[in-house]
mmCIF file of C-alpha atoms and ligand atoms in Angstrom:
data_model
loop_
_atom_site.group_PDB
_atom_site.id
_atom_site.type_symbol
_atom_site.label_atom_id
_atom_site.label_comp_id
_atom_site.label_asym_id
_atom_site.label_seq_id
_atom_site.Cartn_x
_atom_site.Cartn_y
_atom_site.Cartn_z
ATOM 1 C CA UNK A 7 -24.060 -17.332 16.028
ATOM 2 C CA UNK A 8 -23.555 -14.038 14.893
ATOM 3 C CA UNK A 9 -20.719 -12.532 12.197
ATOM 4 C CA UNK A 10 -17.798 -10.849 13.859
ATOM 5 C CA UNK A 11 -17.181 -7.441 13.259
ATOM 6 C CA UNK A 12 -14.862 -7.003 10.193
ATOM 7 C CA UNK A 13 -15.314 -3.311 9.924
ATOM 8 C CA UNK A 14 -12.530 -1.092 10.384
ATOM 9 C CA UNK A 15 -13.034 2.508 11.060
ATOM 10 C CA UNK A 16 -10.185 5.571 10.334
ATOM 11 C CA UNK A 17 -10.839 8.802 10.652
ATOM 12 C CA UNK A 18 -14.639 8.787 9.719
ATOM 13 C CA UNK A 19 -14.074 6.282 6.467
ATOM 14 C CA UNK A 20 -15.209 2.946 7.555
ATOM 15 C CA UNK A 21 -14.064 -0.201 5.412
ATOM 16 C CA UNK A 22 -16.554 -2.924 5.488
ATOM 17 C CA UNK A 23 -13.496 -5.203 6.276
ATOM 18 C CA UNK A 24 -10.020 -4.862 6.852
ATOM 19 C CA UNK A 25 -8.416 -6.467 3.191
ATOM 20 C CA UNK A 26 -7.773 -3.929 0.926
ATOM 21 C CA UNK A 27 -5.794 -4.214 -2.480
ATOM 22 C CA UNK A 28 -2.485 -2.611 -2.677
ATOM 23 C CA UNK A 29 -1.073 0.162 -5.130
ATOM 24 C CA UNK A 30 0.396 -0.730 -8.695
ATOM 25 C CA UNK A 31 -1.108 -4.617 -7.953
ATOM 26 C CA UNK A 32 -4.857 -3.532 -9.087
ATOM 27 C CA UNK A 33 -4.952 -1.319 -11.879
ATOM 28 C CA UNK A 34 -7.445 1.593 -11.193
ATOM 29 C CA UNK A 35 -9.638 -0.785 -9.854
ATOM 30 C CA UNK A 36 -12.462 -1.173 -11.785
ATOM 31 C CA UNK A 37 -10.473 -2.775 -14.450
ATOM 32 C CA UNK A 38 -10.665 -5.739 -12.157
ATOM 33 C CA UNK A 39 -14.906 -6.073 -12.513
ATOM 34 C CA UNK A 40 -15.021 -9.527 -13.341
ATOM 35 C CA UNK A 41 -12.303 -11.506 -11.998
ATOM 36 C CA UNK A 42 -13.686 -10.510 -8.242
ATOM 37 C CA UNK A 43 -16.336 -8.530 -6.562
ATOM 38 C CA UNK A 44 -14.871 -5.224 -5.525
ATOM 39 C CA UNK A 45 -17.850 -4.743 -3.380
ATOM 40 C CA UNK A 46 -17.053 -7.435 -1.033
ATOM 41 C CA UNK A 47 -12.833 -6.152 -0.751
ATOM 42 C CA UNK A 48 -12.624 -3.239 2.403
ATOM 43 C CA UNK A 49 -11.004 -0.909 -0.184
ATOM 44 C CA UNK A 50 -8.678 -0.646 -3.313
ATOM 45 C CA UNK A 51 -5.481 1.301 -3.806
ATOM 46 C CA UNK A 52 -4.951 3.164 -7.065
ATOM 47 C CA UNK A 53 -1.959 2.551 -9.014
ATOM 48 C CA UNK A 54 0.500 5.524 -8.250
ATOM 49 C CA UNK A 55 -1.008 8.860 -9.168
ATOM 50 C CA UNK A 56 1.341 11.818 -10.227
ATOM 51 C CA UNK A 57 0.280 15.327 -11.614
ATOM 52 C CA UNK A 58 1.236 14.664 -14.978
ATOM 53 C CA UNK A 59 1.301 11.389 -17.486
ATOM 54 C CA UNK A 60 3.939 9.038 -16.954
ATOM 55 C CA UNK A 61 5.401 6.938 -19.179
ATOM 56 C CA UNK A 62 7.355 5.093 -16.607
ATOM 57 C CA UNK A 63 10.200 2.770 -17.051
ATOM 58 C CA UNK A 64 11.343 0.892 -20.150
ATOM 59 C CA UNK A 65 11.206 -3.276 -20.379
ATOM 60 C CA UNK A 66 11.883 -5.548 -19.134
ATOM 61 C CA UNK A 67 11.124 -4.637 -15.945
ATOM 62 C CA UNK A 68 9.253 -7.272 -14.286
ATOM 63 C CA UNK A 69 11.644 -10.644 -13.188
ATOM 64 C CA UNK A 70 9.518 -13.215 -11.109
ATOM 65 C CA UNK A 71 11.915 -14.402 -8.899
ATOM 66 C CA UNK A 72 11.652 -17.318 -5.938
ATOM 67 C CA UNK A 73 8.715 -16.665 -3.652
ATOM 68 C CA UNK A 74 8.137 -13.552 -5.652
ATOM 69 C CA UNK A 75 8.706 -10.891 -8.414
ATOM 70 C CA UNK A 76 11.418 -7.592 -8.771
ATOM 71 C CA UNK A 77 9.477 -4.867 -10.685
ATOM 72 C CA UNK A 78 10.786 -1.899 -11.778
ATOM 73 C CA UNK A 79 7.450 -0.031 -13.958
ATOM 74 C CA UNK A 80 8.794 3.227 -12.679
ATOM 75 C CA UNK A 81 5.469 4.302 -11.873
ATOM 76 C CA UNK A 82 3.772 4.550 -15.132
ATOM 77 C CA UNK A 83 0.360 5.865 -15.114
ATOM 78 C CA UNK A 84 -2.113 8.239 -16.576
ATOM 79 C CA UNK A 85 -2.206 11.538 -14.490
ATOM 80 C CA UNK A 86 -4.528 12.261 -11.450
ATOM 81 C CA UNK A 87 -6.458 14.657 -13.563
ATOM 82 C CA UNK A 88 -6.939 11.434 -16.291
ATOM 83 C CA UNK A 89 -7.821 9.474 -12.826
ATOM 84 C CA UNK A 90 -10.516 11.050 -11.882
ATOM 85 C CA UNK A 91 -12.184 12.041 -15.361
ATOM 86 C CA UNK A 92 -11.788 8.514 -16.594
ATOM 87 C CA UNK A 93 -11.797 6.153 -13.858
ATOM 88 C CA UNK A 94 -13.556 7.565 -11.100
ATOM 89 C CA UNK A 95 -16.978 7.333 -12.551
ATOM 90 C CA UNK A 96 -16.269 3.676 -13.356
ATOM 91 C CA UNK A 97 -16.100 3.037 -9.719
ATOM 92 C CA UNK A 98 -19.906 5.163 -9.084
ATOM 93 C CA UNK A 99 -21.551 2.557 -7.401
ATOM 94 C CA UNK A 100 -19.097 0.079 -6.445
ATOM 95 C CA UNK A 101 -19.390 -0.253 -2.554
ATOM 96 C CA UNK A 102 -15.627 -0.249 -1.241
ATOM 97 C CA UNK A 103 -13.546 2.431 -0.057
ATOM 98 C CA UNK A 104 -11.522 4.220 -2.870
ATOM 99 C CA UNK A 105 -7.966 5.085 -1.531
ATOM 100 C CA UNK A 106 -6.249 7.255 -4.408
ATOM 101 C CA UNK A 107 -2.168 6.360 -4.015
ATOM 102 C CA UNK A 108 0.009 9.460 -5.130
ATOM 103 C CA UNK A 109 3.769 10.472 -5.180
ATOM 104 C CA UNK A 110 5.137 13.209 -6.349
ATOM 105 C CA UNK A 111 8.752 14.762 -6.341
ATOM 106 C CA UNK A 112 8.787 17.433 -4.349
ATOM 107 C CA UNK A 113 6.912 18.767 -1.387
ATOM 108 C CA UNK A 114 4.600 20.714 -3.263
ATOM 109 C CA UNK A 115 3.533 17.769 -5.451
ATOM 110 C CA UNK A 116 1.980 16.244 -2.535
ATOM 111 C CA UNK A 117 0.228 19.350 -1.676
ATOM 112 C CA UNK A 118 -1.099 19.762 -5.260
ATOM 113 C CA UNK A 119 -2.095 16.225 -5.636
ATOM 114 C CA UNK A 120 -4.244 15.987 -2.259
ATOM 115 C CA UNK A 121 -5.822 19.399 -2.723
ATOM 116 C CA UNK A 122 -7.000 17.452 -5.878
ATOM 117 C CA UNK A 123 -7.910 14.342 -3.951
ATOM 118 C CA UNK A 124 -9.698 16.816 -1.848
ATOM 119 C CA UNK A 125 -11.961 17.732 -4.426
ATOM 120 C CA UNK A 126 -12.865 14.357 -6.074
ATOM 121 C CA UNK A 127 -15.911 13.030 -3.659
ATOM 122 C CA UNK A 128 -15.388 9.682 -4.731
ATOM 123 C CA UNK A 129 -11.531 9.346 -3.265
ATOM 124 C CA UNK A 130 -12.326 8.653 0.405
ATOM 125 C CA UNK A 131 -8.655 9.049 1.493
ATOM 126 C CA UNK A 132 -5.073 9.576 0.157
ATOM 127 C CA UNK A 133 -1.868 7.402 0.657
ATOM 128 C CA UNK A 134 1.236 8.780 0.131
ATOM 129 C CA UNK A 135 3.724 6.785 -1.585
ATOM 130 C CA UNK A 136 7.290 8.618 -0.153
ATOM 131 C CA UNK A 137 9.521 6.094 -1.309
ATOM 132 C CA UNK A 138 9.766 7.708 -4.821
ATOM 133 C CA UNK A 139 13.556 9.337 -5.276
ATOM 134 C CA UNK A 140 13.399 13.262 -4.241
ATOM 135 C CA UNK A 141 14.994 15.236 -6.698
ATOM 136 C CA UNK A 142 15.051 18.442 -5.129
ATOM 137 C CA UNK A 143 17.063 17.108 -2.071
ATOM 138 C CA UNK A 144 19.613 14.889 -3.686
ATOM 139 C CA UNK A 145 17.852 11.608 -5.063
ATOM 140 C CA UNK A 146 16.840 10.750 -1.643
ATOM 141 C CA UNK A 147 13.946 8.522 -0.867
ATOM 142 C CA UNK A 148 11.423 10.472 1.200
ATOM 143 C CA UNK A 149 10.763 7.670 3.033
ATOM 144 C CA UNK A 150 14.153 7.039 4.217
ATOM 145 C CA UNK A 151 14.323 10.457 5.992
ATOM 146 C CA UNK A 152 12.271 11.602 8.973
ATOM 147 C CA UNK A 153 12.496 14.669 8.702
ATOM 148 C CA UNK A 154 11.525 14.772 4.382
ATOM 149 C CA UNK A 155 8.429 12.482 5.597
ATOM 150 C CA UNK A 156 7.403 14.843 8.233
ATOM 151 C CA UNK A 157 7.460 17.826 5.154
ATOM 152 C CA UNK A 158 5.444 15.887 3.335
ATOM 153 C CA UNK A 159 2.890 14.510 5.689
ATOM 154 C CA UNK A 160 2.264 18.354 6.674
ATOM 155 C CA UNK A 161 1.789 19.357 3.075
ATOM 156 C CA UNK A 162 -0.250 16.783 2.813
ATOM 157 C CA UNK A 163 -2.105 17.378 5.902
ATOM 158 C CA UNK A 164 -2.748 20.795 5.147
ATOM 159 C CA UNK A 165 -4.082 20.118 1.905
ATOM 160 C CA UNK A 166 -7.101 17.557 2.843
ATOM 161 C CA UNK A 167 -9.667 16.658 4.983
ATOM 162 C CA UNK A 168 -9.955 13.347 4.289
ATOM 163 C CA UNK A 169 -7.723 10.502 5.810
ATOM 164 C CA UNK A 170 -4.334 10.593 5.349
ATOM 165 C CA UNK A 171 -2.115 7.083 5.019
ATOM 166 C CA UNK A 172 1.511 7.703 4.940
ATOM 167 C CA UNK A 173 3.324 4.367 3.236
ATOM 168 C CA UNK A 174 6.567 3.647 4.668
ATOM 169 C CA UNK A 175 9.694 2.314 3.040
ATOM 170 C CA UNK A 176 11.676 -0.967 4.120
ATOM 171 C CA UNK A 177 14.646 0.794 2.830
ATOM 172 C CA UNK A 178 14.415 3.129 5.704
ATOM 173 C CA UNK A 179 15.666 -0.277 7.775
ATOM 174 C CA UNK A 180 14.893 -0.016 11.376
ATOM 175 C CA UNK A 181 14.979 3.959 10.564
ATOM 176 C CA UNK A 182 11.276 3.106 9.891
ATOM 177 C CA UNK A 183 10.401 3.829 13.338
ATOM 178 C CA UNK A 184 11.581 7.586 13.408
ATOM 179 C CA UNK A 185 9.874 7.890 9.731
ATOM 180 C CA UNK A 186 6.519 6.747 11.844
ATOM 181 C CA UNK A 187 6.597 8.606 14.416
ATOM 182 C CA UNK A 188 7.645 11.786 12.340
ATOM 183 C CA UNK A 189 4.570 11.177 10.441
ATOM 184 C CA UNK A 190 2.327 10.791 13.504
ATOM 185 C CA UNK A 191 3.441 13.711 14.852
ATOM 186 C CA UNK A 192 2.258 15.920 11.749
ATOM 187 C CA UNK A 193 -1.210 14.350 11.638
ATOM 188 C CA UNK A 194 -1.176 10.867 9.641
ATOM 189 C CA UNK A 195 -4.274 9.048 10.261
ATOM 190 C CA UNK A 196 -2.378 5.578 9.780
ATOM 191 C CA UNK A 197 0.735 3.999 8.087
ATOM 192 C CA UNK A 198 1.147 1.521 5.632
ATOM 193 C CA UNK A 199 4.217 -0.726 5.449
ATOM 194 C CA UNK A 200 5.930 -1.965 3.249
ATOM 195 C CA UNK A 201 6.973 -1.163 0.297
ATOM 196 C CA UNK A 202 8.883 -3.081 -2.039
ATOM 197 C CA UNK A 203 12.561 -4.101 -1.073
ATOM 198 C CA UNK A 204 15.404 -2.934 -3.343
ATOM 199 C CA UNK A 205 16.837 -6.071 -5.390
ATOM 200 C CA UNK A 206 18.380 -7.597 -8.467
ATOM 201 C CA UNK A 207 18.568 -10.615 -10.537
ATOM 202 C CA UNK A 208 21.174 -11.232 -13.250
ATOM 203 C CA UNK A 209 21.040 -13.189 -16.536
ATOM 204 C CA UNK A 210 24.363 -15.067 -16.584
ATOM 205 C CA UNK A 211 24.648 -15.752 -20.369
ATOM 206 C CA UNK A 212 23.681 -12.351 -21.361
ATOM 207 C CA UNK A 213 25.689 -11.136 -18.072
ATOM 208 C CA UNK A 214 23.126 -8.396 -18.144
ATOM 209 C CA UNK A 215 20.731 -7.364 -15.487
ATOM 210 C CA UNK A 216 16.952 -9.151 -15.874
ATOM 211 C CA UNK A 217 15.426 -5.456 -15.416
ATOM 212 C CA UNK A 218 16.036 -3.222 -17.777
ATOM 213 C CA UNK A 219 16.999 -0.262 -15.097
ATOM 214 C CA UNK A 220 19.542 -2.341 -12.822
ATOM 215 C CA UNK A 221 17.035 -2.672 -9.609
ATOM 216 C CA UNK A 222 14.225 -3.265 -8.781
ATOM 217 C CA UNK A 223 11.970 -3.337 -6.303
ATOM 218 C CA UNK A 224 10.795 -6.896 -4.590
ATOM 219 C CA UNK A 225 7.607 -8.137 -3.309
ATOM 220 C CA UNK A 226 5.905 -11.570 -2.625
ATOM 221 C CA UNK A 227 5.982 -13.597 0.005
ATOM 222 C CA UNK A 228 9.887 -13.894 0.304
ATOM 223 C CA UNK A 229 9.468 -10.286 2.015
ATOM 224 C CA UNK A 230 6.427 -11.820 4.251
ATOM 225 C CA UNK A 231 9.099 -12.081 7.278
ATOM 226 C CA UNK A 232 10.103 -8.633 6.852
ATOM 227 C CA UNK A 233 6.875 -6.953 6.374
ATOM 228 C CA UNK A 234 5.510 -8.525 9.742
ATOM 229 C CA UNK A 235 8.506 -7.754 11.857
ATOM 230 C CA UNK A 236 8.424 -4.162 10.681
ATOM 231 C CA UNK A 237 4.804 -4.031 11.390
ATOM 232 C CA UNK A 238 5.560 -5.414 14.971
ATOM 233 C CA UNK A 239 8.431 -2.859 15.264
ATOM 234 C CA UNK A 240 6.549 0.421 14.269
ATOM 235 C CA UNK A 241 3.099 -1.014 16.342
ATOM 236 C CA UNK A 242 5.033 -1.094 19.431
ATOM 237 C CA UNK A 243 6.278 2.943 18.985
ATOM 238 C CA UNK A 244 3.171 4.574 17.481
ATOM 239 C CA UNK A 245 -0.230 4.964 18.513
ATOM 240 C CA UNK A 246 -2.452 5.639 14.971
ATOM 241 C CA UNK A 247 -3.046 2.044 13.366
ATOM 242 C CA UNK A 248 -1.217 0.465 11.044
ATOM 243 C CA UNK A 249 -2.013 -1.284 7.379
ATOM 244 C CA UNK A 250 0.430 -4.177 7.068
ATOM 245 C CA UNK A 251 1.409 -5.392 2.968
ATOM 246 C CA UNK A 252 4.218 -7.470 2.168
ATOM 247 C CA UNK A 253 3.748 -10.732 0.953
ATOM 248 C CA UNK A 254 0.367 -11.570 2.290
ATOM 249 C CA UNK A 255 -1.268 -14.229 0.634
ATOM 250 C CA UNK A 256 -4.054 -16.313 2.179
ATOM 251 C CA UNK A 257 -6.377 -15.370 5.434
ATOM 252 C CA UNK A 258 -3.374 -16.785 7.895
ATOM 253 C CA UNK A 259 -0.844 -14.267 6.376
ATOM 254 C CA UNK A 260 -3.882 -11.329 7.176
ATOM 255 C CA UNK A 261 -4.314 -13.066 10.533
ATOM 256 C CA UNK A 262 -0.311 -12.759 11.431
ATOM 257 C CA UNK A 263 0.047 -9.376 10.367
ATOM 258 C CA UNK A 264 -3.348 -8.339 12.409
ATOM 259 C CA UNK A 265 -2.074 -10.158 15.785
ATOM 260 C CA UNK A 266 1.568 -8.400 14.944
ATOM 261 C CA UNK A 267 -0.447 -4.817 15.265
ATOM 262 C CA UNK A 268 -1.985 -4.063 11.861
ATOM 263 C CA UNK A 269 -5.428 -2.783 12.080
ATOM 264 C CA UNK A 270 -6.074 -3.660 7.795
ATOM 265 C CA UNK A 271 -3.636 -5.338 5.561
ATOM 266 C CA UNK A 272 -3.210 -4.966 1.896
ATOM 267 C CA UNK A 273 -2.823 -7.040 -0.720
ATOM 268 C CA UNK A 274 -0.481 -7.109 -3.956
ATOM 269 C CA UNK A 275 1.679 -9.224 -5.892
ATOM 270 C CA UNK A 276 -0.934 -12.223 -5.178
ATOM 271 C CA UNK A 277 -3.568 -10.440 -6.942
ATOM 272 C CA UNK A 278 -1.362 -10.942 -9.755
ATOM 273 C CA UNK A 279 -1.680 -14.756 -9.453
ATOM 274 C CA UNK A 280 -5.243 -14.672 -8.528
ATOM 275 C CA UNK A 281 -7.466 -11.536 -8.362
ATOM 276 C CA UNK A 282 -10.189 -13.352 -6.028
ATOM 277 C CA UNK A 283 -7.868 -13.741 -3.553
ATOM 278 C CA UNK A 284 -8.312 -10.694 -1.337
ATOM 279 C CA UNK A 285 -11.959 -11.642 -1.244
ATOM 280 C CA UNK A 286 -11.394 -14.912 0.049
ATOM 281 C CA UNK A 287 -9.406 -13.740 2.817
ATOM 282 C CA UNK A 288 -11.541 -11.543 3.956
ATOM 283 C CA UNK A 289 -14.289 -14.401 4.548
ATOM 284 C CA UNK A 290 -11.435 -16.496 5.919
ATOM 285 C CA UNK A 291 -10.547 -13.755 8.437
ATOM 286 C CA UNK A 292 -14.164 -13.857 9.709
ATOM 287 C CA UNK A 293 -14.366 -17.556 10.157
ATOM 288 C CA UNK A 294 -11.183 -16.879 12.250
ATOM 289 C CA UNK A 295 -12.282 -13.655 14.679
ATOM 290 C CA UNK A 296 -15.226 -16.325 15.471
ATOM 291 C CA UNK A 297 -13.018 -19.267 15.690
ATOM 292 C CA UNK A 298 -11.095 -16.947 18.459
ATOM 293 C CA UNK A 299 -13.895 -16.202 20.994
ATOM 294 C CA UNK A 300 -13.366 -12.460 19.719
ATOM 295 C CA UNK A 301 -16.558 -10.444 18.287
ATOM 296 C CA UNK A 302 -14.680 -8.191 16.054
ATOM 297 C CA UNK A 303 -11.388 -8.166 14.608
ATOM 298 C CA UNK A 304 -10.487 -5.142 16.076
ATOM 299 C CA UNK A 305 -10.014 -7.259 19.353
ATOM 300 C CA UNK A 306 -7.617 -9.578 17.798
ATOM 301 C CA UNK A 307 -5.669 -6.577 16.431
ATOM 302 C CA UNK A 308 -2.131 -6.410 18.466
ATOM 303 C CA UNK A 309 -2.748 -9.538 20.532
ATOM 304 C CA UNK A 310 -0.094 -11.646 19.836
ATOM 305 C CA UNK A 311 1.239 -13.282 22.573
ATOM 306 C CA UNK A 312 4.162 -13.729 24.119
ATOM 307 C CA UNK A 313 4.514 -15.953 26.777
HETATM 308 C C1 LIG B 121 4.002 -4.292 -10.205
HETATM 309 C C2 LIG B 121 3.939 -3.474 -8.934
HETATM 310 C C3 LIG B 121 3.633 -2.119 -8.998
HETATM 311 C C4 LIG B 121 3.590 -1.349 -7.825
HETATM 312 N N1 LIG B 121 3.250 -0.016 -7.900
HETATM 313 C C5 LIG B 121 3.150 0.721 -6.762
HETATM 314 C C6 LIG B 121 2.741 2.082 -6.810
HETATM 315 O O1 LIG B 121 2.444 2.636 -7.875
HETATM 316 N N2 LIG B 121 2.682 2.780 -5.623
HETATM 317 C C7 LIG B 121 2.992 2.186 -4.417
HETATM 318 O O2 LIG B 121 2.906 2.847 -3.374
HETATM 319 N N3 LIG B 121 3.338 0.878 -4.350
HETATM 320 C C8 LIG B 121 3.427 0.148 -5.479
HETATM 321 N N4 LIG B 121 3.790 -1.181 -5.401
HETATM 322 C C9 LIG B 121 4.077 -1.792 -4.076
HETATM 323 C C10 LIG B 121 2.882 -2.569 -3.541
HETATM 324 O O3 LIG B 121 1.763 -1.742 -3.349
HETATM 325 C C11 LIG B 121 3.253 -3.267 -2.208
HETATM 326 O O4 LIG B 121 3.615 -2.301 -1.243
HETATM 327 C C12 LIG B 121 4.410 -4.256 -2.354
HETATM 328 O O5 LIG B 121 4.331 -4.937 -3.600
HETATM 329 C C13 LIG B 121 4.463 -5.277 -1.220
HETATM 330 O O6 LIG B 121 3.291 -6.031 -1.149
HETATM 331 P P1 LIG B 121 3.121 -7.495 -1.837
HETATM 332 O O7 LIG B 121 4.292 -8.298 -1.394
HETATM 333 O O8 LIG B 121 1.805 -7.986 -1.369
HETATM 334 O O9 LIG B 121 3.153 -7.264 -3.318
HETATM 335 C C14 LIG B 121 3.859 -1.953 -6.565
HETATM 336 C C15 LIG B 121 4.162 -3.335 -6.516
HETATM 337 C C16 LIG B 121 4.206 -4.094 -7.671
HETATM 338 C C17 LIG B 121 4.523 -5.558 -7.578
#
């Protein structure tokens, strides 16, 4: 019998298969050689890139908490320029798709960065991380406001050639549908939801908040549920494809988010308990496109049913 098609194809970058490894759960990603085979993963996200160093938040600011963890790193990391003098050749010859994952603070940030992105031959496409507070409109999340995410998805759009993944925030709420379409509608290749969920966890003899800034920001499979309902939700009112991350875990989680519309999934916290396990789902994903009379996933993509 032959393999099902795993491949999954967006805007002329095609992944090998549709796991991928999300932002801030992977490093830079060749810091994981070792403890899996990149080459066999559909793609990794970078950590968060921003045009300058940052230091990011002070401890603690990682609580594990049931069914998963509230982080708060407040998006330390080196700098795209550091990214792609130190890092990038690290990754020369690893055979997976390189998604660089910036933010910035303003519009223009997201211009700057991608024009950078642009220039790096090794990035094959940018996500933009818009759930980052705005500080030239307020302290509003980007993410949370159509009309901010459509400013920044034409920046962006104007500023590369190469695909363009627009990751939404949960703490739009059902919101997230206008933030989608917004996006579409200035030239996103794809969306990729979630983000983390704002939370908080107290320690009751210090009577002080576990993280260090108040919130945080939670992930895990307790947001599983979410995640695949607001996959469902946005796959029903857009027509560019959708990565689904929240929670997802082993090759059934993939499989659910697939049948509830995504087209890839990503992968975090559960790279922090075991950094194989994106790999594995991927070959457990292909023993299930087979198992379902389908010949590539691509078929199985949407078609949940409902009767
Ligand atoms: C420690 C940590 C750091 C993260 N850093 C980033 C980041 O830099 N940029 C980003 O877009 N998302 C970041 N995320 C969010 C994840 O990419 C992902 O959207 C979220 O954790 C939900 O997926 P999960 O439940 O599989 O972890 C981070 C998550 C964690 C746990």
């Amino acid at each position: 019998m032959r393999s099902p098609d795993l491949s999954f194809e967006l805007a002329g970058v095609t992944f090998k298969n549709p796991v991928l490894t999300a932002s801030g759960c992977f490093g830079y990603g060749a810091e994981q050689d070792g403890l899996c085979d990149i080459s066999r993963l559909g793609g990794i996200c970078t950590k968060g890139l921003s045009l300058a160093p940052r230091p990011g938040n002070p401890p603690p600011r990682i609580r594990e908490t049931v069914a998963g963890m509230l982080n708060s790193i407040g998006l330390e990391n080196i700098g795209i320029d550091a990214f792609i003098e130190e890092k990038v050749p690290l990754l020369t010859g690893v055979d997976t798709v390189v998604v660089a994952n910036l933010f910035g603070v303003a519009v223009e940030d997201y211009a700057r960065l991608c024009a950078r992105a642009d220039d790096c031959g090794r990035i094959d496409a940018v996500e933009l991380n818009i759930s980052c507070p705005n500080v030239h409109e307020g302290g509003v999340e980007f993410g949370v406001d159509p009309v901010m995410a459509a400013k920044v998805t034409a920046a962006a759009r104007r500023s590369t050639s190469k695909p363009v993944i627009v990751k939404l925030s949960p703490n739009a709420g059902d919101r997230i549908v206008s933030v989608a379409r917004a996006v579409e509608e200035e030239g996103a290749d794809a969306v990729s939801l979630i983000n983390t969920i704002s939370g908080m966890a107290v320690d009751v003899r210090s009577r002080r908040p576990w993280i260090a800034k108040t919130y945080g920001g939670l992930s895990g499979p307790a947001i599983r549920p979410i995640a695949l309902r607001m996959v469902h939700l946005v796959a029903g009112s857009v027509k560019m494809p959708l990565i689904g991350i929240g929670g997802i875990s082993t090759w059934e989680d993939a499989a659910a988010f697939v049948l509830a519309g995504a087209s890839a999934v990503q992968v975090g916290t559960a790279c922090f308990v075991d950094p194989s396990a994106p790999e594995r789902m991927a070959s457990g994903l292909a023993e299930w496109v087979a198992e379902q009379g389908a010949s590539s996933v691509s078929e199985l993509v949407g078609a949940l049913r409902s009767e």
